[in-house]
Amino acid sequence: MALASGREYLFPGDVTSMERNLSETRGRSRLVADWLAPENRRAVIGWIKGLRTLQARTPGLTIAFQHDRDWLLRQRNDGAFHIGFGDPARVQARKPAGQAQTTSVQAAPFADGPAFSSLTQGAAG
């Protein structure tokens, strides 16, 4: 997806849902790939190799790893999108002391464009 600002994003879905899938050229765990969501492992590795080549040839392209909490939080910290619902200027992401903190990246818009896929990750607080 190309935004009006010139930023380009690629959403590869479950092929590389975690950043390490791309950096290590490996598919999802055997539990997921063989049992929970069966997939053609050879084809997936082929797609990952293709994405690595595309990434190397297109330095301005951002590949979105929609299930990778750490990657999503880094994007938030860089201002690519906000965590929470509604207007980012009015969102308060803190809960009262003693309650579990929940991080929710939920259809929040990029600073300069359309909505991002969602992730909800609970964390003990």
PDB file of N, CA and C in Angstrom, residues 60-97:
ATOM      1  N   GLY A  60      12.706   1.559   0.907  1.00  0.00           N
ATOM      2  CA  GLY A  60      11.692   2.363   1.570  1.00  0.00           C
ATOM      3  C   GLY A  60      10.448   1.594   1.971  1.00  0.00           C
ATOM      4  N   LEU A  61      10.388   0.324   1.620  1.00  0.00           N
ATOM      5  CA  LEU A  61       9.218  -0.497   1.906  1.00  0.00           C
ATOM      6  C   LEU A  61       9.228  -0.967   3.356  1.00  0.00           C
ATOM      7  N   THR A  62       8.091  -0.815   4.032  1.00  0.00           N
ATOM      8  CA  THR A  62       7.939  -1.340   5.392  1.00  0.00           C
ATOM      9  C   THR A  62       7.050  -2.567   5.318  1.00  0.00           C
ATOM     10  N   ILE A  63       7.570  -3.694   5.764  1.00  0.00           N
ATOM     11  CA  ILE A  63       6.772  -4.912   5.833  1.00  0.00           C
ATOM     12  C   ILE A  63       6.156  -4.952   7.225  1.00  0.00           C
ATOM     13  N   ALA A  64       4.844  -5.064   7.279  1.00  0.00           N
ATOM     14  CA  ALA A  64       4.103  -5.012   8.542  1.00  0.00           C
ATOM     15  C   ALA A  64       3.945  -6.416   9.114  1.00  0.00           C
ATOM     16  N   PHE A  65       4.499  -6.624  10.296  1.00  0.00           N
ATOM     17  CA  PHE A  65       4.422  -7.914  10.971  1.00  0.00           C
ATOM     18  C   PHE A  65       3.311  -7.835  12.016  1.00  0.00           C
ATOM     19  N   GLN A  66       2.089  -8.119  11.581  1.00  0.00           N
ATOM     20  CA  GLN A  66       0.898  -7.819  12.363  1.00  0.00           C
ATOM     21  C   GLN A  66       0.701  -8.654  13.617  1.00  0.00           C
ATOM     22  N   HIS A  67       1.458  -9.736  13.807  1.00  0.00           N
ATOM     23  CA  HIS A  67       1.329 -10.533  15.029  1.00  0.00           C
ATOM     24  C   HIS A  67       2.549 -10.401  15.936  1.00  0.00           C
ATOM     25  N   ASP A  68       3.449  -9.512  15.592  1.00  0.00           N
ATOM     26  CA  ASP A  68       4.693  -9.350  16.339  1.00  0.00           C
ATOM     27  C   ASP A  68       4.569  -8.149  17.270  1.00  0.00           C
ATOM     28  N   ARG A  69       4.278  -8.425  18.526  1.00  0.00           N
ATOM     29  CA  ARG A  69       4.029  -7.361  19.509  1.00  0.00           C
ATOM     30  C   ARG A  69       5.194  -6.381  19.615  1.00  0.00           C
ATOM     31  N   ASP A  70       6.425  -6.890  19.676  1.00  0.00           N
ATOM     32  CA  ASP A  70       7.588  -6.002  19.798  1.00  0.00           C
ATOM     33  C   ASP A  70       7.729  -5.096  18.586  1.00  0.00           C
ATOM     34  N   TRP A  71       7.518  -5.651  17.385  1.00  0.00           N
ATOM     35  CA  TRP A  71       7.594  -4.840  16.173  1.00  0.00           C
ATOM     36  C   TRP A  71       6.510  -3.758  16.189  1.00  0.00           C
ATOM     37  N   LEU A  72       5.298  -4.153  16.573  1.00  0.00           N
ATOM     38  CA  LEU A  72       4.194  -3.189  16.621  1.00  0.00           C
ATOM     39  C   LEU A  72       4.480  -2.066  17.613  1.00  0.00           C
ATOM     40  N   LEU A  73       5.031  -2.400  18.766  1.00  0.00           N
ATOM     41  CA  LEU A  73       5.338  -1.370  19.759  1.00  0.00           C
ATOM     42  C   LEU A  73       6.440  -0.431  19.276  1.00  0.00           C
ATOM     43  N   ARG A  74       7.429  -0.972  18.539  1.00  0.00           N
ATOM     44  CA  ARG A  74       8.457  -0.097  17.963  1.00  0.00           C
ATOM     45  C   ARG A  74       7.847   0.873  16.961  1.00  0.00           C
ATOM     46  N   GLN A  75       6.903   0.395  16.168  1.00  0.00           N
ATOM     47  CA  GLN A  75       6.237   1.275  15.198  1.00  0.00           C
ATOM     48  C   GLN A  75       5.452   2.360  15.920  1.00  0.00           C
ATOM     49  N   ARG A  76       4.817   1.980  17.024  1.00  0.00           N
ATOM     50  CA  ARG A  76       4.088   2.975  17.818  1.00  0.00           C
ATOM     51  C   ARG A  76       5.035   4.030  18.351  1.00  0.00           C
ATOM     52  N   ASN A  77       6.176   3.589  18.876  1.00  0.00           N
ATOM     53  CA  ASN A  77       7.148   4.528  19.434  1.00  0.00           C
ATOM     54  C   ASN A  77       7.726   5.446  18.365  1.00  0.00           C
ATOM     55  N   ASP A  78       7.765   4.977  17.120  1.00  0.00           N
ATOM     56  CA  ASP A  78       8.256   5.803  16.011  1.00  0.00           C
ATOM     57  C   ASP A  78       7.170   6.723  15.461  1.00  0.00           C
ATOM     58  N   GLY A  79       5.949   6.617  16.010  1.00  0.00           N
ATOM     59  CA  GLY A  79       4.856   7.485  15.580  1.00  0.00           C
ATOM     60  C   GLY A  79       4.071   6.971  14.387  1.00  0.00           C
ATOM     61  N   ALA A  80       4.280   5.712  13.982  1.00  0.00           N
ATOM     62  CA  ALA A  80       3.563   5.170  12.832  1.00  0.00           C
ATOM     63  C   ALA A  80       2.076   4.994  13.133  1.00  0.00           C
ATOM     64  N   PHE A  81       1.726   4.682  14.387  1.00  0.00           N
ATOM     65  CA  PHE A  81       0.333   4.575  14.799  1.00  0.00           C
ATOM     66  C   PHE A  81       0.267   4.659  16.308  1.00  0.00           C
ATOM     67  N   HIS A  82      -0.935   4.720  16.839  1.00  0.00           N
ATOM     68  CA  HIS A  82      -1.098   4.831  18.286  1.00  0.00           C
ATOM     69  C   HIS A  82      -1.776   3.590  18.849  1.00  0.00           C
ATOM     70  N   ILE A  83      -1.669   3.428  20.141  1.00  0.00           N
ATOM     71  CA  ILE A  83      -2.306   2.306  20.826  1.00  0.00           C
ATOM     72  C   ILE A  83      -3.586   2.807  21.480  1.00  0.00           C
ATOM     73  N   GLY A  84      -4.668   2.090  21.283  1.00  0.00           N
ATOM     74  CA  GLY A  84      -5.931   2.457  21.908  1.00  0.00           C
ATOM     75  C   GLY A  84      -7.006   2.726  20.875  1.00  0.00           C
ATOM     76  N   PHE A  85      -8.082   3.296  21.339  1.00  0.00           N
ATOM     77  CA  PHE A  85      -9.214   3.605  20.488  1.00  0.00           C
ATOM     78  C   PHE A  85      -9.376   5.114  20.379  1.00  0.00           C
ATOM     79  N   GLY A  86      -9.866   5.563  19.261  1.00  0.00           N
ATOM     80  CA  GLY A  86     -10.202   6.971  19.106  1.00  0.00           C
ATOM     81  C   GLY A  86      -9.018   7.875  18.823  1.00  0.00           C
ATOM     82  N   ASP A  87      -9.180   9.136  19.144  1.00  0.00           N
ATOM     83  CA  ASP A  87      -8.206  10.181  18.881  1.00  0.00           C
ATOM     84  C   ASP A  87      -6.953   9.954  19.711  1.00  0.00           C
ATOM     85  N   PRO A  88      -5.779   9.812  19.076  1.00  0.00           N
ATOM     86  CA  PRO A  88      -4.568   9.534  19.836  1.00  0.00           C
ATOM     87  C   PRO A  88      -4.208  10.639  20.821  1.00  0.00           C
ATOM     88  N   ALA A  89      -4.659  11.849  20.577  1.00  0.00           N
ATOM     89  CA  ALA A  89      -4.368  12.948  21.493  1.00  0.00           C
ATOM     90  C   ALA A  89      -5.144  12.801  22.805  1.00  0.00           C
ATOM     91  N   ARG A  90      -6.246  12.047  22.787  1.00  0.00           N
ATOM     92  CA  ARG A  90      -7.077  11.931  23.985  1.00  0.00           C
ATOM     93  C   ARG A  90      -7.018  10.558  24.644  1.00  0.00           C
ATOM     94  N   VAL A  91      -6.304   9.608  24.043  1.00  0.00           N
ATOM     95  CA  VAL A  91      -6.270   8.241  24.575  1.00  0.00           C
ATOM     96  C   VAL A  91      -5.342   8.164  25.775  1.00  0.00           C
ATOM     97  N   GLN A  92      -5.833   7.550  26.855  1.00  0.00           N
ATOM     98  CA  GLN A  92      -5.021   7.277  28.037  1.00  0.00           C
ATOM     99  C   GLN A  92      -4.850   5.764  28.101  1.00  0.00           C
ATOM    100  N   ALA A  93      -3.629   5.260  27.975  1.00  0.00           N
ATOM    101  CA  ALA A  93      -3.395   3.818  27.920  1.00  0.00           C
ATOM    102  C   ALA A  93      -3.127   3.203  29.287  1.00  0.00           C
ATOM    103  N   ARG A  94      -3.233   3.958  30.365  1.00  0.00           N
ATOM    104  CA  ARG A  94      -2.922   3.443  31.703  1.00  0.00           C
ATOM    105  C   ARG A  94      -4.177   2.978  32.429  1.00  0.00           C
ATOM    106  N   LYS A  95      -4.010   1.948  33.238  1.00  0.00           N
ATOM    107  CA  LYS A  95      -5.086   1.470  34.102  1.00  0.00           C
ATOM    108  C   LYS A  95      -4.696   1.779  35.541  1.00  0.00           C
ATOM    109  N   PRO A  96      -5.661   1.788  36.445  1.00  0.00           N
ATOM    110  CA  PRO A  96      -5.342   2.020  37.856  1.00  0.00           C
ATOM    111  C   PRO A  96      -4.338   0.997  38.371  1.00  0.00           C
ATOM    112  N   ALA A  97      -3.534   1.385  39.351  1.00  0.00           N
ATOM    113  CA  ALA A  97      -2.527   0.501  39.934  1.00  0.00           C
ATOM    114  C   ALA A  97      -3.180  -0.782  40.428  1.00  0.00           C
TER     115      ALA A  97
END
